[in-house]
PDB file of C-alpha atoms in Angstrom:
ATOM      1  CA  UNK A 395     -14.779  43.425  48.601  1.00  0.00           C
ATOM      2  CA  UNK A 396     -13.213  44.269  51.934  1.00  0.00           C
ATOM      3  CA  UNK A 397     -12.278  40.795  53.212  1.00  0.00           C
ATOM      4  CA  UNK A 398      -8.473  40.461  53.052  1.00  0.00           C
ATOM      5  CA  UNK A 399      -8.594  36.678  52.534  1.00  0.00           C
ATOM      6  CA  UNK A 400     -10.960  37.070  49.556  1.00  0.00           C
ATOM      7  CA  UNK A 401      -8.718  39.792  48.134  1.00  0.00           C
ATOM      8  CA  UNK A 402      -5.680  37.508  48.346  1.00  0.00           C
ATOM      9  CA  UNK A 403      -7.555  34.770  46.468  1.00  0.00           C
ATOM     10  CA  UNK A 404      -8.344  37.225  43.671  1.00  0.00           C
ATOM     11  CA  UNK A 405      -4.788  38.596  43.712  1.00  0.00           C
ATOM     12  CA  UNK A 406      -3.467  35.049  43.258  1.00  0.00           C
ATOM     13  CA  UNK A 407      -5.698  34.521  40.222  1.00  0.00           C
ATOM     14  CA  UNK A 408      -4.488  37.503  38.185  1.00  0.00           C
ATOM     15  CA  UNK A 409      -1.075  38.152  36.619  1.00  0.00           C
ATOM     16  CA  UNK A 410       1.454  39.940  38.810  1.00  0.00           C
ATOM     17  CA  UNK A 411       1.353  42.966  36.511  1.00  0.00           C
ATOM     18  CA  UNK A 412      -2.312  43.439  37.500  1.00  0.00           C
ATOM     19  CA  UNK A 413      -1.759  43.473  41.258  1.00  0.00           C
ATOM     20  CA  UNK A 414      -1.939  47.270  41.375  1.00  0.00           C
ATOM     21  CA  UNK A 415      -5.484  47.118  40.055  1.00  0.00           C
ATOM     22  CA  UNK A 416      -6.387  44.797  42.931  1.00  0.00           C
ATOM     23  CA  UNK A 417      -5.950  47.758  45.283  1.00  0.00           C
ATOM     24  CA  UNK A 418      -9.333  48.935  43.956  1.00  0.00           C
ATOM     25  CA  UNK A 419     -11.189  45.853  45.285  1.00  0.00           C
ATOM     26  CA  UNK A 420     -12.308  47.480  48.561  1.00  0.00           C
ATOM     27  CA  UNK A 421     -13.473  50.565  46.646  1.00  0.00           C
ATOM     28  CA  UNK A 422     -15.729  48.718  44.174  1.00  0.00           C
ATOM     29  CA  UNK A 423     -19.357  49.819  44.360  1.00  0.00           C
ATOM     30  CA  UNK A 424     -22.480  47.901  43.384  1.00  0.00           C
ATOM     31  CA  UNK A 425     -22.448  47.326  39.649  1.00  0.00           C
ATOM     32  CA  UNK A 426     -18.655  47.532  39.349  1.00  0.00           C
ATOM     33  CA  UNK A 427     -16.157  44.766  38.667  1.00  0.00           C
ATOM     34  CA  UNK A 428     -12.592  44.167  37.620  1.00  0.00           C
ATOM     35  CA  UNK A 429     -12.363  42.270  34.337  1.00  0.00           C
ATOM     36  CA  UNK A 430      -9.224  40.189  33.892  1.00  0.00           C
ATOM     37  CA  UNK A 431      -8.191  37.129  31.918  1.00  0.00           C
ATOM     38  CA  UNK A 432      -7.968  35.942  28.347  1.00  0.00           C
ATOM     39  CA  UNK A 433     -11.197  37.670  27.337  1.00  0.00           C
ATOM     40  CA  UNK A 434      -9.846  41.183  27.916  1.00  0.00           C
ATOM     41  CA  UNK A 435      -6.689  42.689  26.451  1.00  0.00           C
ATOM     42  CA  UNK A 436      -5.679  44.126  29.824  1.00  0.00           C
ATOM     43  CA  UNK A 437      -7.338  44.015  33.269  1.00  0.00           C
ATOM     44  CA  UNK A 438      -9.683  46.932  33.793  1.00  0.00           C
ATOM     45  CA  UNK A 439     -12.312  48.306  36.104  1.00  0.00           C
ATOM     46  CA  UNK A 440     -15.777  48.156  34.507  1.00  0.00           C
ATOM     47  CA  UNK A 441     -19.239  49.497  35.353  1.00  0.00           C
ATOM     48  CA  UNK A 442     -22.466  47.711  34.506  1.00  0.00           C
ATOM     49  CA  UNK A 443     -25.722  49.485  33.694  1.00  0.00           C
ATOM     50  CA  UNK A 444     -28.292  49.003  36.474  1.00  0.00           C
ATOM     51  CA  UNK A 445     -31.055  46.526  35.739  1.00  0.00           C
ATOM     52  CA  UNK A 446     -34.642  47.752  35.458  1.00  0.00           C
ATOM     53  CA  UNK A 447     -36.644  47.216  38.667  1.00  0.00           C
ATOM     54  CA  UNK A 448     -38.582  44.290  37.219  1.00  0.00           C
ATOM     55  CA  UNK A 449     -35.355  42.467  36.275  1.00  0.00           C
ATOM     56  CA  UNK A 450     -33.463  42.822  39.584  1.00  0.00           C
ATOM     57  CA  UNK A 451     -32.945  39.745  41.776  1.00  0.00           C
ATOM     58  CA  UNK A 452     -35.379  39.507  44.653  1.00  0.00           C
ATOM     59  CA  UNK A 453     -32.716  38.303  47.076  1.00  0.00           C
ATOM     60  CA  UNK A 454     -33.269  41.252  49.397  1.00  0.00           C
ATOM     61  CA  UNK A 455     -36.678  39.846  50.314  1.00  0.00           C
ATOM     62  CA  UNK A 456     -35.643  36.204  50.694  1.00  0.00           C
ATOM     63  CA  UNK A 457     -34.649  34.840  54.099  1.00  0.00           C
ATOM     64  CA  UNK A 458     -31.740  32.644  53.080  1.00  0.00           C
ATOM     65  CA  UNK A 459     -30.503  32.183  56.625  1.00  0.00           C
ATOM     66  CA  UNK A 460     -33.685  30.480  57.781  1.00  0.00           C
ATOM     67  CA  UNK A 461     -34.044  28.471  54.568  1.00  0.00           C
ATOM     68  CA  UNK A 462     -30.458  27.224  54.652  1.00  0.00           C
ATOM     69  CA  UNK A 463     -30.712  26.224  58.308  1.00  0.00           C
ATOM     70  CA  UNK A 464     -33.371  23.630  57.416  1.00  0.00           C
ATOM     71  CA  UNK A 465     -32.556  20.351  55.736  1.00  0.00           C
ATOM     72  CA  UNK A 466     -33.815  20.266  52.177  1.00  0.00           C
ATOM     73  CA  UNK A 467     -35.466  17.341  50.532  1.00  0.00           C
ATOM     74  CA  UNK A 468     -33.203  15.553  48.059  1.00  0.00           C
ATOM     75  CA  UNK A 469     -36.015  15.313  45.504  1.00  0.00           C
ATOM     76  CA  UNK A 470     -36.485  19.092  45.547  1.00  0.00           C
ATOM     77  CA  UNK A 471     -32.764  19.658  44.999  1.00  0.00           C
ATOM     78  CA  UNK A 472     -32.746  17.160  42.137  1.00  0.00           C
ATOM     79  CA  UNK A 473     -35.672  18.970  40.466  1.00  0.00           C
ATOM     80  CA  UNK A 474     -33.872  22.304  40.737  1.00  0.00           C
ATOM     81  CA  UNK A 475     -30.657  20.865  39.287  1.00  0.00           C
ATOM     82  CA  UNK A 476     -32.568  19.319  36.394  1.00  0.00           C
ATOM     83  CA  UNK A 477     -34.270  22.666  35.651  1.00  0.00           C
ATOM     84  CA  UNK A 478     -30.863  24.382  35.655  1.00  0.00           C
ATOM     85  CA  UNK A 479     -29.441  21.807  33.278  1.00  0.00           C
ATOM     86  CA  UNK A 480     -32.361  22.229  30.886  1.00  0.00           C
ATOM     87  CA  UNK A 481     -32.294  26.021  31.243  1.00  0.00           C
ATOM     88  CA  UNK A 482     -35.895  26.145  32.474  1.00  0.00           C
ATOM     89  CA  UNK A 483     -37.271  28.850  34.712  1.00  0.00           C
ATOM     90  CA  UNK A 484     -39.699  28.146  37.502  1.00  0.00           C
ATOM     91  CA  UNK A 485     -43.048  29.853  36.986  1.00  0.00           C
ATOM     92  CA  UNK A 486     -43.632  32.427  39.732  1.00  0.00           C
TER      93      UNK A 486
END
């Protein structure tokens, strides 16, 4: 995360004692994160195991820019939201 504005947002969300750890934000690699909050005893840098190829998101092949530049149909959006709420996956 190299954007200074984004870093300041994150810095504002963690306790002041953790601000030193925020210096690592620009150095985070894919699969790394900083865990902070009530769920961890102290903020820490963590690494996630890579997902198997078949389980990785296919976002690298999707053209979001062209899709987002077109107006979507309200009915389609409503169907997607309903599937999310019910926890259903769309059959590929």
